[in-house]
C-alpha positions in Angstrom: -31.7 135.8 -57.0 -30.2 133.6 -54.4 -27.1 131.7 -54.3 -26.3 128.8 -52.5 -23.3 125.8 -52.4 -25.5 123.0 -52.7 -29.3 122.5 -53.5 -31.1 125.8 -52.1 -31.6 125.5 -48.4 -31.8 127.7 -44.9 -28.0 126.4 -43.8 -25.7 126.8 -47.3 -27.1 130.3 -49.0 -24.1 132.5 -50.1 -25.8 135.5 -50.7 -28.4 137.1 -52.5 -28.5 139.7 -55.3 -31.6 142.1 -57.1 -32.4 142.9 -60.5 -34.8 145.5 -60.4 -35.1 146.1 -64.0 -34.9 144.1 -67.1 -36.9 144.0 -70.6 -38.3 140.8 -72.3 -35.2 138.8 -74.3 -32.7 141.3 -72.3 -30.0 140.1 -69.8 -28.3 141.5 -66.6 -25.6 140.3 -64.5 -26.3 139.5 -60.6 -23.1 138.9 -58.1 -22.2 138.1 -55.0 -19.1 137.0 -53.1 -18.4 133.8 -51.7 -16.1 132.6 -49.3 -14.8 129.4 -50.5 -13.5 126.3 -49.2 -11.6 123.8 -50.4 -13.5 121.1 -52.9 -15.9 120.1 -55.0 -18.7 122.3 -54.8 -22.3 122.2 -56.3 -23.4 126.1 -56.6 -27.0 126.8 -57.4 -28.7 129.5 -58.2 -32.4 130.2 -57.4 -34.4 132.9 -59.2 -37.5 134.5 -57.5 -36.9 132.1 -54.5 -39.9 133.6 -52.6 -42.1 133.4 -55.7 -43.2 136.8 -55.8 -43.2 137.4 -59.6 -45.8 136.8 -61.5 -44.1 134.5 -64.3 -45.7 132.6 -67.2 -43.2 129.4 -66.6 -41.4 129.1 -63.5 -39.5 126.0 -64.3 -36.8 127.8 -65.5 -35.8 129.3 -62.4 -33.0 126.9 -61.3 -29.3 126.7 -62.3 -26.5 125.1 -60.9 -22.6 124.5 -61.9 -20.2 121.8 -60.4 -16.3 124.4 -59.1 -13.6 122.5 -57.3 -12.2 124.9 -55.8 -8.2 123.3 -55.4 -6.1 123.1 -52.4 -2.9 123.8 -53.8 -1.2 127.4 -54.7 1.6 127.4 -56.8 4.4 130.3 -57.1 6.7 130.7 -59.8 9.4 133.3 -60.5 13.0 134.3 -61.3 16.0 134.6 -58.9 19.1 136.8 -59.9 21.6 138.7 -57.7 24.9 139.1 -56.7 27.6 136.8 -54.2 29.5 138.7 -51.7 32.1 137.4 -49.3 32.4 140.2 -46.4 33.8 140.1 -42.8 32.3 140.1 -39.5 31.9 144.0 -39.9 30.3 144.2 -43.5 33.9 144.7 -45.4 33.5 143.7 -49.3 36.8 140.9 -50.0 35.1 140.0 -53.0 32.1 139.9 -55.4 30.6 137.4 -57.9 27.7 138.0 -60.4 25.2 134.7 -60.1 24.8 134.6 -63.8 23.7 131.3 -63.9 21.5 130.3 -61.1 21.7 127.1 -59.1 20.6 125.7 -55.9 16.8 124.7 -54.6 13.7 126.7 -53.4 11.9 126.1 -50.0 8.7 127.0 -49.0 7.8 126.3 -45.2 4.8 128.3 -42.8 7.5 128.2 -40.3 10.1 131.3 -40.3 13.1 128.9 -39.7 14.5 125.2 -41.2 16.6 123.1 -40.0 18.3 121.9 -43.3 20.9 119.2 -41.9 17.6 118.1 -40.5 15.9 117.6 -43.3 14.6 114.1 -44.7 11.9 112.6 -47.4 8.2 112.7 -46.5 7.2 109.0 -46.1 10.8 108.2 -44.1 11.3 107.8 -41.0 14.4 109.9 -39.5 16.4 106.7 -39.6 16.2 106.9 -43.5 13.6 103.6 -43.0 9.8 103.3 -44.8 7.5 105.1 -42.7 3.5 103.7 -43.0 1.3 106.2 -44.2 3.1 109.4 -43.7 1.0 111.3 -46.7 -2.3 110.3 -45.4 -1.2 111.7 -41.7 -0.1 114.9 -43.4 -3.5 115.1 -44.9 -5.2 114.6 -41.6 -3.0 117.6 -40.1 -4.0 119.8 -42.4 -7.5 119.0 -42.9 -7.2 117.9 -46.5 -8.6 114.7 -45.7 -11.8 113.7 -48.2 -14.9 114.6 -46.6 -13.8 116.7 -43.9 -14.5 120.3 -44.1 -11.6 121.7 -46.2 -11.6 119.1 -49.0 -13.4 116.5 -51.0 -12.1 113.6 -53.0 -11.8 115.3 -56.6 -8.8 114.0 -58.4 -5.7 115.1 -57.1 -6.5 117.7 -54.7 -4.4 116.5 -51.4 -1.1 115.2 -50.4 -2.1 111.7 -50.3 -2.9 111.5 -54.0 -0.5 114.0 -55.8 2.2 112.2 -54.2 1.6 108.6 -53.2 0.0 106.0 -54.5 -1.3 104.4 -51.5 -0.4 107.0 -48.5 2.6 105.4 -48.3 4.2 104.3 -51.2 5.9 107.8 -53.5 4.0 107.8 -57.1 7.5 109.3 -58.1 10.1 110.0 -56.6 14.1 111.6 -56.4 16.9 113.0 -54.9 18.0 116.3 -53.9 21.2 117.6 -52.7 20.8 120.2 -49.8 23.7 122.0 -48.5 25.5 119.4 -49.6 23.8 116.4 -48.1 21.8 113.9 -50.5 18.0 113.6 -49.2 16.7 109.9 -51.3 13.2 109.3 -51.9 11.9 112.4 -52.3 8.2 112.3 -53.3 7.3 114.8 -56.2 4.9 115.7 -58.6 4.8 117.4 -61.8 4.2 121.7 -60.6 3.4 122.9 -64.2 1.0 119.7 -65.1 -0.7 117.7 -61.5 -2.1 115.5 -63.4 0.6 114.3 -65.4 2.6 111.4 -63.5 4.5 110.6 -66.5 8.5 110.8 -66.3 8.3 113.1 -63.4 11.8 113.6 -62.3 12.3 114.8 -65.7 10.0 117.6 -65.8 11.2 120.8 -66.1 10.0 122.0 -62.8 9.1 119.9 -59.9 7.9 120.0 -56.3 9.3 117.6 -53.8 8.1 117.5 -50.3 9.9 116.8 -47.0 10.1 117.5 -43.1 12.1 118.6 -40.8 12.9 116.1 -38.0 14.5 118.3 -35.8 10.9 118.7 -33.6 11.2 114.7 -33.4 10.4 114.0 -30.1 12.6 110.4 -30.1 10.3 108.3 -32.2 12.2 109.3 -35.3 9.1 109.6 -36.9 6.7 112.3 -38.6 3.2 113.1 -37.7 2.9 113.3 -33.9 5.3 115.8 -32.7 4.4 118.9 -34.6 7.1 118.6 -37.0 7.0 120.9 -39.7 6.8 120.1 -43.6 8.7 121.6 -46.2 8.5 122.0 -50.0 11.6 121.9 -51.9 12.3 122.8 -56.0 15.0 123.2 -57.9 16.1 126.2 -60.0 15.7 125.4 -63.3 16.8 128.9 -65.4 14.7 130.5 -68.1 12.4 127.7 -68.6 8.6 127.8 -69.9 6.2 126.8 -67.0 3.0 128.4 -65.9 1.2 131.1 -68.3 3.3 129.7 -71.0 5.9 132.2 -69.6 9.8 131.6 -68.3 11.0 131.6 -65.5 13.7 130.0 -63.1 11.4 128.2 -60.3 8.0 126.9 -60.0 6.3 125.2 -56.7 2.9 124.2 -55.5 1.7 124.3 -52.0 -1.2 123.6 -49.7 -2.7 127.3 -49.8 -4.3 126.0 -46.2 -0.9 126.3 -44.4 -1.1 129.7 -44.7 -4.1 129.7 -42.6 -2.6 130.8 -39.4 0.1 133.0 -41.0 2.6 133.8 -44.0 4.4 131.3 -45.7 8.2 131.9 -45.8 10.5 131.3 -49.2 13.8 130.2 -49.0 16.6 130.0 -51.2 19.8 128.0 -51.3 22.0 129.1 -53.6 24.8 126.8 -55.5 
C-alpha cells in the first residue's frame, strides 16, 4: 500500500506500508507516518501500486480522504498561587492567597514583552488605522493561502479569524494591561472559531496584539521585525475545551513555534 498527499505520484508519496497476509472478507490495518503541513490536504491511498497481485477487479484499489490539518494550537488551563511582598534580599513582609484569579494571559515566541509597549494588531503605534496589518502578519508567518504552510480553508489564518477584510477587526475589545487601556483589540471566539457571534462576550477569548517597541520610526507593524503577542483574560472555573473547566483558554499559530518555544506569561490583578 502506498500513501500519498494528493493523487499518487513520484513527488508527494508519504510512505508505504505491507500486508503480507490476509484471508478473503478479512481486514488488516496498514500505517504510516506523515509529516504534516498546514492545510487542506487530499490523501490517497493506492493498493498494489506496482500491480503485482493477481486480482479479479482492480478498480477498487484507490481511496482517498479530504484532512485540513489547522494552523492554530490552543492551550487552556488553570492558574492558582500565592502573592508575596518581600525585600530586595527575599524577606517575607506579607502574604496573600490569590483565591480569586484575575489579570490576562500572554503568549509570545519571544522570551521578553514590552507591555507599556503594547498596542492592537491593525493600529498603527499612534493609536491610528493601520491598512492591512492581518494580511502582513499572514505573509510573515507563511499562513498566506497557497503558499506552502497553508491553504484557504475557512478560518485557518490570521487574516480571516480576525478581520474581515485584512484590515478591518471582525470583532473587537479592550483590554487593560498593567494598567493601561489597549482599544481595538481584534479577537475571536478560542472555544468556538467559527462562531463570530457576540464575541466579546464569550467566555474565553483571544485577542491579538504587538509590541511596538522594535518600531524602527514608522510607528508601524510589519517591517521591522516587531513581535506579535496573544493576550486572554482569566476567566475562573469556566467550561471551555473538552467540555472541562478551567481559568484560561488561547489559540495560537502552532507555526511560531517553528524556530523555538513559545513563552506564557501571566499578569496577575
Amino acid at each position: 500500500m502506498s500513501f500519498y498527499d494528493g493523487s499518487p505520484g513520484l513527488g508527494n508519496n508519504i510512505g508505504n506500508a505491507t500486508i503480507t497476509t490476509i484471508r478473503s472478507g478479512d481486514s488488516q490495518n496498514a500505517t504510516v507516518y506523515w509529516n504534516s503541513i498546514l492545510g487542506s490536504h487530499d490523501i490517497s491511498i493506492q493498493i498494489d501500486p506496482e500491480n503485482t497481485i493477481i486480482e479479479t477487479d482492480d478498480s477498487n484499489n484507490n481511496a482517498s480522504k479530504n484532512i485540513n490539518v489547522s494552523a492554530w494550537q490552543k492551550y487552556y488551563g488553570n492558574v492558582s498561587g500565592n502573592l508575596s511582598l518581600r525585600d530586595s534580599i527575599g524577606n517575607s513582609m506579607a502574604n496573600w492567597n490569590w483565591a480569586t484569579p484575575q489579570g490576562n494571559i500572554f503568549i509570545s515566541n519571544n522570551l521578553s514583552i514590552d507591555y507599556s509597549n503594547l498596542q492592537a494588531l491593525g493600529r498603527k503605534k499612534d493609536g491610528n488605522v493601520s491598512l492591512n496589518n492581518f494580511g502582513l502578519a499572514d505573509e510573515l508567518l507563511n499562513m498566506t493561502p497557497g503558499c506552502r504552510n497553508a491553504t484557504g480553508f475557512f478560518n485557518n489564518n490570521i487574516t480571516m479569524l480576525f478581520s474581515t477584510n485584512g484590515t478591518t477587526p471582525r470583532n473587537y475589545t479592550n483590554f487593560t494591561v498593567y494598567g493601561r487601556k489597549i482599544e481595538n483589540v481584534a479577537i475571536f471566539n478560542s472555544t468556538n472559531t467559527i462562531n463570530f457571534n457576540s464575541v466579546e462576550n464569550s467566555t474565553f477569548i483571544t485577542g491579538i496584539l504587538w509590541d511596538t517597541s522594535k518600531d524602527d520610526g514608522d510607528g508601524d507593524y510589519g517591517d521591522d521585525s516587531e513581535d506579535i503577542v496573544f493576550i486572554s483574560g482569566i476567566n475562573v472555573n469556566n467550561t471551555g475545551l473538552g467540555n472541562s473547566l478551567h481559568d484560561y483558554e488561547i489559540a495560537v499559530p502552532s507555526i511560531i513555534r517553528s524556530e523555538g518555544n513559545v513563552y506564557f506569561f501571566v499578569e496577575l490583578k
